[in-house]
mmCIF file of C-alpha atoms in Angstrom:
data_model
loop_
_atom_site.group_PDB
_atom_site.id
_atom_site.type_symbol
_atom_site.label_atom_id
_atom_site.label_comp_id
_atom_site.label_asym_id
_atom_site.label_seq_id
_atom_site.Cartn_x
_atom_site.Cartn_y
_atom_site.Cartn_z
ATOM 1 C CA MET O 1 -14.028 14.098 -12.736
ATOM 2 C CA PRO O 2 -11.851 11.174 -12.404
ATOM 3 C CA THR O 3 -11.488 9.279 -9.100
ATOM 4 C CA GLY O 4 -8.284 8.212 -7.176
ATOM 5 C CA PRO O 5 -7.289 4.869 -5.879
ATOM 6 C CA LYS O 6 -9.791 5.219 -2.984
ATOM 7 C CA GLY O 7 -12.543 6.885 -4.687
ATOM 8 C CA GLN O 8 -11.569 10.527 -3.975
ATOM 9 C CA LYS O 9 -12.589 13.152 -6.388
ATOM 10 C CA ARG O 10 -9.608 14.776 -8.261
ATOM 11 C CA PRO O 11 -9.153 17.156 -11.258
ATOM 12 C CA ALA O 12 -8.515 15.653 -14.576
ATOM 13 C CA ASP O 13 -5.721 18.258 -15.505
ATOM 14 C CA VAL O 14 -2.434 19.118 -14.159
ATOM 15 C CA ILE O 15 -3.394 22.604 -13.497
ATOM 16 C CA GLY O 16 -6.620 21.877 -11.705
ATOM 17 C CA ASN O 17 -4.839 19.403 -9.413
ATOM 18 C CA VAL O 18 -2.296 22.131 -8.727
ATOM 19 C CA VAL O 19 -4.941 24.673 -7.864
ATOM 20 C CA ARG O 20 -6.632 22.024 -5.550
ATOM 21 C CA VAL O 21 -3.499 21.467 -3.706
ATOM 22 C CA MET O 22 -2.964 25.287 -3.182
ATOM 23 C CA ARG O 23 -6.448 25.661 -1.911
ATOM 24 C CA ILE O 24 -5.855 22.953 0.378
ATOM 25 C CA ALA O 25 -2.548 24.519 1.669
ATOM 26 C CA THR O 26 -3.990 27.593 2.058
ATOM 27 C CA GLY O 27 -7.152 26.478 4.268
ATOM 28 C CA GLU O 28 -9.591 27.499 1.485
ATOM 29 C CA GLU O 29 -10.631 23.889 0.968
ATOM 30 C CA THR O 30 -10.555 20.855 3.189
ATOM 31 C CA ASP O 31 -8.634 17.727 2.374
ATOM 32 C CA ASP O 32 -11.156 14.816 2.197
ATOM 33 C CA THR O 33 -8.961 11.672 2.503
ATOM 34 C CA SER O 34 -10.463 8.746 4.109
ATOM 35 C CA ASP O 35 -9.002 5.960 6.070
ATOM 36 C CA ASP O 36 -8.441 2.518 4.696
ATOM 37 C CA GLY O 37 -11.059 1.131 6.889
ATOM 38 C CA LYS O 38 -8.726 -1.068 8.837
ATOM 39 C CA SER O 39 -8.643 -0.571 12.567
ATOM 40 C CA ALA O 40 -5.444 0.433 14.353
ATOM 41 C CA ALA O 41 -5.433 -2.901 16.045
ATOM 42 C CA ALA O 42 -5.725 -5.020 12.934
ATOM 43 C CA LYS O 43 -2.952 -2.933 11.450
ATOM 44 C CA GLU O 44 -0.637 -3.719 14.530
ATOM 45 C CA LEU O 45 -1.149 -7.318 14.622
ATOM 46 C CA GLY O 46 -0.805 -7.634 10.879
ATOM 47 C CA SER O 47 2.556 -6.104 10.806
ATOM 48 C CA LYS O 48 3.641 -8.506 13.701
ATOM 49 C CA GLY O 49 2.246 -11.645 11.804
ATOM 50 C CA GLY O 50 5.125 -11.926 9.252
ATOM 51 C CA LYS O 51 7.961 -11.524 11.851
ATOM 52 C CA LYS O 52 6.286 -14.020 14.177
ATOM 53 C CA ARG O 53 6.064 -16.660 11.281
ATOM 54 C CA ALA O 54 9.459 -16.128 10.290
ATOM 55 C CA ALA O 55 10.955 -16.434 13.800
ATOM 56 C CA ASN O 56 8.887 -19.928 14.112
ATOM 57 C CA MET O 57 10.231 -21.161 10.867
ATOM 58 C CA THR O 58 13.134 -23.386 10.313
ATOM 59 C CA PRO O 59 15.985 -22.030 7.920
ATOM 60 C CA GLU O 60 15.264 -24.793 5.609
ATOM 61 C CA ARG O 61 11.617 -23.812 5.289
ATOM 62 C CA ARG O 62 12.314 -20.257 4.752
ATOM 63 C CA ALA O 63 14.787 -21.218 2.037
ATOM 64 C CA GLU O 64 12.007 -23.605 0.223
ATOM 65 C CA ILE O 65 9.662 -20.592 0.297
ATOM 66 C CA ALA O 66 12.378 -18.125 -1.180
ATOM 67 C CA ARG O 67 13.254 -21.059 -3.927
ATOM 68 C CA ASP O 68 9.599 -21.194 -4.859
ATOM 69 C CA ALA O 69 8.919 -17.463 -4.799
ATOM 70 C CA ALA O 70 12.067 -17.036 -7.106
ATOM 71 C CA LYS O 71 10.696 -19.739 -9.427
ATOM 72 C CA LYS O 72 7.339 -18.089 -9.808
ATOM 73 C CA ARG O 73 8.883 -14.856 -10.436
ATOM 74 C CA TRP O 74 11.515 -15.508 -12.640
ATOM 75 C CA GLY O 75 10.105 -18.832 -14.365
ATOM 76 C CA SER O 76 8.179 -17.355 -17.138
ATOM 77 C CA ARG O 77 11.118 -15.119 -18.681
#
């Protein structure tokens, strides 16, 4: 049986997957989803980090970072 991106078991065929979803929806089977291992505090601080960094950065520095990112993204084409 193949595994999902977080290691959960799931059916290999489409019909098997539909049956599993139906069983979860009707309550015959429990949905065994696990968390991603990060605490709520870490998630909250992580979402604030980029905004705080951008607020402290000068417009020239932001433009420089954007230019470098564009070179990396489009440079190999």
